[in-house]
Amino acid sequence: MYGIYIEKDEAVQIVISVLAISFAMAIVFAGMDGMLGYPREFLFFLAPLVVTVGSGFILHEMAHKLVAIYYGAQARFRMWTQGLVFMLATSFFGILFAAPGAVYIYSDRISRRENGIISIAGPALNVAIAFFFLALQELAPIGQFFSFLLMPGVDFSPYGISAGTLHVWKFGAAMNIMLALFNMIPAFPLDGSKVFAWNKLIWIGAVIALLVLGAWAINPMIVISWGFMLLLFGILSKLLFG
Ligand SMILES: [Zn+2]
């Protein structure tokens, strides 16, 4: 049994990754214009993003780590510099490739089933966080105004952004559902590929549950856009890897 501890350089990589994913997400919503036009507001915008997206990312990774350690493996978070740079670059085009790093698992006796359970633990925790944020939205809503969120012609209201106001918890819930959906894409090295390899029925069940949750908590359009993408990657991985 290995200890459940975080090494110093692992902690440093976690902090950098959390800041980077929050910064990239801020760029997605504020754009280059928002960042340069309202630098002070942009800096304040990072705080709710660390609380919602940054926490969703790192708690997801720690869920993998804890379950892997439970199965007797050694596990630690490693930042992936190319992924981090790619994430920052694509954020300027409005796309978040949410993979600045991942938990690496070291063991010679992890079964396909155990690997599947380790993998699904991350998205499952994002769903739990989403429900927690939805409850906070009812109990203690927080709204923050940001000038750059007043974009004409862009409707982010399903994601908790309306009339320039960020509804922090609703936004956080939506982002955590998106993180779970993104990670369930059945393409290596994403979690979905390992769940798919373990048990296709569980993969399909989890994806349907996520789409229903997304349709309810975010927007019914999620089912079409994400459903299409997940199906496409499912077919591609079936064709390529059997
Ligand atoms: Zn994951």
mmCIF file of C-alpha atoms and ligand atoms in Angstrom:
data_model
loop_
_atom_site.group_PDB
_atom_site.id
_atom_site.type_symbol
_atom_site.label_atom_id
_atom_site.label_comp_id
_atom_site.label_asym_id
_atom_site.label_seq_id
_atom_site.Cartn_x
_atom_site.Cartn_y
_atom_site.Cartn_z
ATOM 1 C CA MET A 1 0.000 0.000 0.000
ATOM 2 C CA TYR A 2 1.462 3.309 -1.079
ATOM 3 C CA GLY A 3 0.782 6.455 0.856
ATOM 4 C CA ILE A 4 -1.808 8.951 -0.281
ATOM 5 C CA TYR A 5 0.382 11.982 -0.457
ATOM 6 C CA ILE A 6 1.222 14.649 -2.981
ATOM 7 C CA GLU A 7 4.867 15.284 -3.749
ATOM 8 C CA LYS A 8 6.149 18.840 -3.813
ATOM 9 C CA ASP A 9 6.763 18.973 -7.583
ATOM 10 C CA GLU A 10 3.386 17.310 -8.142
ATOM 11 C CA ALA A 11 1.745 20.088 -6.098
ATOM 12 C CA VAL A 12 3.555 22.720 -8.184
ATOM 13 C CA GLN A 13 2.333 21.077 -11.420
ATOM 14 C CA ILE A 14 -1.229 20.931 -10.035
ATOM 15 C CA VAL A 15 -1.205 24.653 -9.198
ATOM 16 C CA ILE A 16 0.190 25.584 -12.650
ATOM 17 C CA SER A 17 -2.378 23.355 -14.403
ATOM 18 C CA VAL A 18 -5.315 24.744 -12.403
ATOM 19 C CA LEU A 19 -4.244 28.336 -13.155
ATOM 20 C CA ALA A 20 -3.665 27.480 -16.831
ATOM 21 C CA ILE A 21 -7.054 25.808 -17.355
ATOM 22 C CA SER A 22 -8.798 28.705 -15.575
ATOM 23 C CA PHE A 23 -6.886 31.215 -17.693
ATOM 24 C CA ALA A 24 -7.703 29.318 -20.907
ATOM 25 C CA MET A 25 -11.383 29.187 -19.970
ATOM 26 C CA ALA A 26 -11.323 32.920 -19.230
ATOM 27 C CA ILE A 27 -9.938 33.513 -22.746
ATOM 28 C CA VAL A 28 -12.704 31.350 -24.263
ATOM 29 C CA PHE A 29 -15.375 33.614 -22.758
ATOM 30 C CA ALA A 30 -13.598 37.007 -22.682
ATOM 31 C CA GLY A 31 -11.604 36.682 -25.897
ATOM 32 C CA MET A 32 -8.410 38.535 -26.670
ATOM 33 C CA ASP A 33 -10.436 41.790 -26.801
ATOM 34 C CA GLY A 34 -11.857 41.224 -23.331
ATOM 35 C CA MET A 35 -8.458 40.443 -21.852
ATOM 36 C CA LEU A 36 -6.709 43.457 -23.401
ATOM 37 C CA GLY A 37 -9.686 45.830 -23.227
ATOM 38 C CA TYR A 38 -10.565 45.176 -19.565
ATOM 39 C CA PRO A 39 -7.373 43.814 -17.943
ATOM 40 C CA ARG A 40 -8.549 44.552 -14.380
ATOM 41 C CA GLU A 41 -11.915 42.844 -14.842
ATOM 42 C CA PHE A 42 -10.200 39.966 -16.628
ATOM 43 C CA LEU A 43 -7.987 39.414 -13.580
ATOM 44 C CA PHE A 44 -11.040 39.326 -11.294
ATOM 45 C CA PHE A 45 -12.769 36.967 -13.762
ATOM 46 C CA LEU A 46 -10.071 34.372 -13.016
ATOM 47 C CA ALA A 47 -11.292 33.930 -9.418
ATOM 48 C CA PRO A 48 -14.715 32.384 -10.177
ATOM 49 C CA LEU A 49 -13.070 30.272 -12.897
ATOM 50 C CA VAL A 50 -10.532 28.804 -10.464
ATOM 51 C CA VAL A 51 -13.409 28.027 -8.068
ATOM 52 C CA THR A 52 -15.601 26.374 -10.731
ATOM 53 C CA VAL A 53 -13.452 25.062 -13.614
ATOM 54 C CA GLY A 54 -10.067 24.788 -11.865
ATOM 55 C CA SER A 55 -11.570 22.874 -8.940
ATOM 56 C CA GLY A 56 -13.605 20.663 -11.289
ATOM 57 C CA PHE A 57 -10.452 19.784 -13.207
ATOM 58 C CA ILE A 58 -8.235 18.988 -10.253
ATOM 59 C CA LEU A 59 -10.838 17.159 -8.145
ATOM 60 C CA HIS A 60 -11.511 15.004 -11.238
ATOM 61 C CA GLU A 61 -7.790 14.161 -11.397
ATOM 62 C CA MET A 62 -7.599 13.472 -7.654
ATOM 63 C CA ALA A 63 -10.553 11.066 -7.971
ATOM 64 C CA HIS A 64 -8.466 9.043 -10.472
ATOM 65 C CA LYS A 65 -5.503 9.174 -8.108
ATOM 66 C CA LEU A 66 -7.432 8.024 -5.036
ATOM 67 C CA VAL A 67 -9.169 5.117 -6.790
ATOM 68 C CA ALA A 68 -5.862 4.030 -8.390
ATOM 69 C CA ILE A 69 -4.160 4.043 -4.989
ATOM 70 C CA TYR A 70 -7.123 2.070 -3.612
ATOM 71 C CA TYR A 71 -6.357 -0.591 -6.243
ATOM 72 C CA GLY A 72 -2.740 -0.749 -5.068
ATOM 73 C CA ALA A 73 -1.198 1.333 -7.841
ATOM 74 C CA GLN A 74 1.106 4.299 -7.540
ATOM 75 C CA ALA A 75 -0.438 7.394 -9.050
ATOM 76 C CA ARG A 76 0.608 10.987 -9.485
ATOM 77 C CA PHE A 77 -0.453 14.027 -11.445
ATOM 78 C CA ARG A 78 1.856 15.065 -14.261
ATOM 79 C CA MET A 79 1.581 18.277 -16.172
ATOM 80 C CA TRP A 80 1.791 17.825 -19.925
ATOM 81 C CA THR A 81 3.549 20.902 -21.315
ATOM 82 C CA GLN A 82 2.561 20.359 -24.977
ATOM 83 C CA GLY A 83 -1.076 19.803 -23.954
ATOM 84 C CA LEU A 84 -0.985 22.910 -21.788
ATOM 85 C CA VAL A 85 0.419 25.059 -24.603
ATOM 86 C CA PHE A 86 -2.088 23.550 -27.072
ATOM 87 C CA MET A 87 -4.922 24.310 -24.623
ATOM 88 C CA LEU A 88 -3.839 27.960 -24.282
ATOM 89 C CA ALA A 89 -3.439 28.329 -28.061
ATOM 90 C CA THR A 90 -6.864 26.886 -28.950
ATOM 91 C CA SER A 91 -8.565 28.958 -26.225
ATOM 92 C CA PHE A 92 -8.016 32.040 -28.403
ATOM 93 C CA PHE A 93 -10.239 30.359 -30.999
ATOM 94 C CA GLY A 94 -12.975 29.679 -28.445
ATOM 95 C CA ILE A 95 -12.139 26.005 -27.921
ATOM 96 C CA LEU A 96 -11.028 24.497 -24.621
ATOM 97 C CA PHE A 97 -8.982 21.339 -24.995
ATOM 98 C CA ALA A 98 -9.140 20.607 -21.265
ATOM 99 C CA ALA A 99 -6.021 18.471 -20.887
ATOM 100 C CA PRO A 100 -3.072 20.357 -19.354
ATOM 101 C CA GLY A 101 -2.051 17.169 -17.564
ATOM 102 C CA ALA A 102 -3.301 13.892 -16.174
ATOM 103 C CA VAL A 103 -2.815 11.345 -13.440
ATOM 104 C CA TYR A 104 -0.275 8.695 -14.431
ATOM 105 C CA ILE A 105 -0.731 5.255 -12.952
ATOM 106 C CA TYR A 106 2.159 2.938 -12.200
ATOM 107 C CA SER A 107 1.256 -0.689 -11.625
ATOM 108 C CA ASP A 108 1.793 -4.008 -13.376
ATOM 109 C CA ARG A 109 -1.410 -5.601 -12.170
ATOM 110 C CA ILE A 110 -4.273 -3.220 -12.877
ATOM 111 C CA SER A 111 -7.043 -5.084 -14.693
ATOM 112 C CA ARG A 112 -9.132 -3.645 -17.510
ATOM 113 C CA ARG A 113 -12.064 -3.465 -15.111
ATOM 114 C CA GLU A 114 -10.056 -1.633 -12.437
ATOM 115 C CA ASN A 115 -8.720 0.746 -15.071
ATOM 116 C CA GLY A 116 -12.297 1.391 -16.213
ATOM 117 C CA ILE A 117 -13.423 2.160 -12.666
ATOM 118 C CA ILE A 118 -10.382 4.420 -12.062
ATOM 119 C CA SER A 119 -11.276 6.243 -15.289
ATOM 120 C CA ILE A 120 -15.000 6.726 -14.665
ATOM 121 C CA ALA A 121 -14.318 8.088 -11.155
ATOM 122 C CA GLY A 122 -13.193 11.439 -12.648
ATOM 123 C CA PRO A 123 -16.314 12.222 -14.704
ATOM 124 C CA ALA A 124 -18.487 10.837 -11.881
ATOM 125 C CA LEU A 125 -16.969 13.361 -9.479
ATOM 126 C CA ASN A 126 -17.659 16.184 -11.975
ATOM 127 C CA VAL A 127 -21.330 15.153 -11.914
ATOM 128 C CA ALA A 128 -21.338 15.264 -8.094
ATOM 129 C CA ILE A 129 -19.729 18.732 -8.207
ATOM 130 C CA ALA A 130 -22.321 19.857 -10.779
ATOM 131 C CA PHE A 131 -25.164 18.860 -8.421
ATOM 132 C CA PHE A 132 -23.392 20.618 -5.537
ATOM 133 C CA PHE A 133 -23.113 23.811 -7.619
ATOM 134 C CA LEU A 134 -26.766 23.540 -8.749
ATOM 135 C CA ALA A 135 -27.757 23.363 -5.067
ATOM 136 C CA LEU A 136 -25.592 26.427 -4.312
ATOM 137 C CA GLN A 137 -27.283 28.234 -7.202
ATOM 138 C CA GLU A 138 -30.582 27.809 -5.320
ATOM 139 C CA LEU A 139 -29.249 28.410 -1.804
ATOM 140 C CA ALA A 140 -26.588 31.086 -2.253
ATOM 141 C CA PRO A 141 -26.531 32.487 -5.793
ATOM 142 C CA ILE A 142 -23.615 34.724 -6.747
ATOM 143 C CA GLY A 143 -23.743 37.024 -9.756
ATOM 144 C CA GLN A 144 -20.751 39.019 -10.975
ATOM 145 C CA PHE A 145 -20.845 41.567 -13.770
ATOM 146 C CA PHE A 146 -18.076 41.640 -16.384
ATOM 147 C CA SER A 147 -18.126 44.172 -19.229
ATOM 148 C CA PHE A 148 -16.619 41.750 -21.753
ATOM 149 C CA LEU A 149 -19.434 39.248 -21.206
ATOM 150 C CA LEU A 150 -21.821 41.762 -22.808
ATOM 151 C CA MET A 151 -21.136 40.395 -26.274
ATOM 152 C CA PRO A 152 -23.715 41.350 -28.858
ATOM 153 C CA GLY A 153 -25.149 38.405 -30.734
ATOM 154 C CA VAL A 154 -23.648 35.735 -28.477
ATOM 155 C CA ASP A 155 -26.025 33.883 -26.175
ATOM 156 C CA PHE A 156 -24.313 32.111 -23.287
ATOM 157 C CA SER A 157 -27.434 32.114 -21.086
ATOM 158 C CA PRO A 158 -27.645 28.279 -20.912
ATOM 159 C CA TYR A 159 -24.155 28.425 -19.359
ATOM 160 C CA GLY A 160 -25.185 30.899 -16.672
ATOM 161 C CA ILE A 161 -24.034 34.077 -18.435
ATOM 162 C CA SER A 162 -26.723 36.649 -19.194
ATOM 163 C CA ALA A 163 -26.693 40.430 -19.674
ATOM 164 C CA GLY A 164 -22.987 40.532 -18.794
ATOM 165 C CA THR A 165 -23.529 38.754 -15.476
ATOM 166 C CA LEU A 166 -21.793 35.517 -14.601
ATOM 167 C CA HIS A 167 -24.050 33.358 -12.425
ATOM 168 C CA VAL A 168 -21.136 31.580 -10.806
ATOM 169 C CA TRP A 169 -22.731 28.330 -9.595
ATOM 170 C CA LYS A 170 -24.902 27.725 -12.638
ATOM 171 C CA PHE A 171 -21.851 28.337 -14.824
ATOM 172 C CA GLY A 172 -19.802 25.991 -12.621
ATOM 173 C CA ALA A 173 -22.415 23.239 -12.918
ATOM 174 C CA ALA A 174 -22.500 23.584 -16.717
ATOM 175 C CA MET A 175 -18.703 23.533 -16.961
ATOM 176 C CA ASN A 176 -18.415 20.400 -14.823
ATOM 177 C CA ILE A 177 -20.971 18.592 -16.981
ATOM 178 C CA MET A 178 -18.967 19.677 -20.044
ATOM 179 C CA LEU A 179 -15.738 18.427 -18.437
ATOM 180 C CA ALA A 180 -17.380 15.050 -17.810
ATOM 181 C CA LEU A 181 -18.681 14.860 -21.406
ATOM 182 C CA PHE A 182 -15.320 15.871 -22.850
ATOM 183 C CA ASN A 183 -13.526 13.187 -20.851
ATOM 184 C CA MET A 184 -16.031 10.504 -21.888
ATOM 185 C CA ILE A 185 -14.992 10.885 -25.541
ATOM 186 C CA PRO A 186 -13.810 7.338 -26.328
ATOM 187 C CA ALA A 187 -10.456 8.363 -27.773
ATOM 188 C CA PHE A 188 -7.106 7.646 -26.145
ATOM 189 C CA PRO A 189 -5.873 8.978 -23.728
ATOM 190 C CA LEU A 190 -9.246 10.315 -22.514
ATOM 191 C CA ASP A 191 -11.137 8.466 -19.759
ATOM 192 C CA GLY A 192 -13.877 7.437 -22.175
ATOM 193 C CA SER A 193 -11.471 5.160 -24.088
ATOM 194 C CA LYS A 194 -10.721 3.146 -20.937
ATOM 195 C CA VAL A 195 -14.365 2.921 -19.853
ATOM 196 C CA PHE A 196 -15.262 1.877 -23.425
ATOM 197 C CA ALA A 197 -12.539 -0.802 -23.390
ATOM 198 C CA TRP A 198 -13.806 -2.100 -20.035
ATOM 199 C CA ASN A 199 -17.558 -2.205 -20.649
ATOM 200 C CA LYS A 200 -19.388 -0.689 -23.608
ATOM 201 C CA LEU A 201 -22.779 -0.841 -21.888
ATOM 202 C CA ILE A 202 -21.475 1.152 -18.928
ATOM 203 C CA TRP A 203 -19.918 3.663 -21.327
ATOM 204 C CA ILE A 204 -23.219 4.064 -23.209
ATOM 205 C CA GLY A 205 -25.196 4.274 -19.952
ATOM 206 C CA ALA A 206 -22.861 6.925 -18.540
ATOM 207 C CA VAL A 207 -22.990 8.962 -21.752
ATOM 208 C CA ILE A 208 -26.806 8.831 -21.921
ATOM 209 C CA ALA A 209 -27.012 9.888 -18.251
ATOM 210 C CA LEU A 210 -24.626 12.788 -18.941
ATOM 211 C CA LEU A 211 -26.587 13.899 -22.020
ATOM 212 C CA VAL A 212 -29.867 13.835 -20.071
ATOM 213 C CA LEU A 213 -28.237 15.821 -17.259
ATOM 214 C CA GLY A 214 -26.788 18.259 -19.801
ATOM 215 C CA ALA A 215 -30.143 18.683 -21.544
ATOM 216 C CA TRP A 216 -31.808 19.406 -18.197
ATOM 217 C CA ALA A 217 -29.154 21.582 -16.554
ATOM 218 C CA ILE A 218 -27.705 23.324 -19.621
ATOM 219 C CA ASN A 219 -29.557 23.072 -22.910
ATOM 220 C CA PRO A 220 -31.366 20.326 -24.864
ATOM 221 C CA MET A 221 -29.078 21.132 -27.821
ATOM 222 C CA ILE A 222 -26.270 19.402 -25.887
ATOM 223 C CA VAL A 223 -27.816 16.066 -26.839
ATOM 224 C CA ILE A 224 -27.418 16.749 -30.551
ATOM 225 C CA SER A 225 -23.960 18.342 -30.555
ATOM 226 C CA TRP A 226 -22.271 16.112 -27.962
ATOM 227 C CA GLY A 227 -24.247 13.040 -28.931
ATOM 228 C CA PHE A 228 -22.998 13.404 -32.489
ATOM 229 C CA MET A 229 -19.404 13.927 -31.384
ATOM 230 C CA LEU A 230 -19.409 10.973 -28.967
ATOM 231 C CA LEU A 231 -20.988 8.719 -31.592
ATOM 232 C CA LEU A 232 -18.459 9.830 -34.193
ATOM 233 C CA PHE A 233 -15.500 9.091 -31.905
ATOM 234 C CA GLY A 234 -17.110 5.816 -30.819
ATOM 235 C CA ILE A 235 -17.353 4.651 -34.431
ATOM 236 C CA LEU A 236 -13.849 5.932 -35.248
ATOM 237 C CA SER A 237 -12.254 4.125 -32.314
ATOM 238 C CA LYS A 238 -14.200 0.955 -33.172
ATOM 239 C CA LEU A 239 -12.918 1.127 -36.756
ATOM 240 C CA LEU A 240 -9.343 1.948 -35.768
ATOM 241 C CA PHE A 241 -8.863 -0.217 -32.684
ATOM 242 C CA GLY A 242 -11.665 -2.800 -32.890
HETATM 243 ZN ZN ZN B 1 -9.997 11.933 -16.296
#
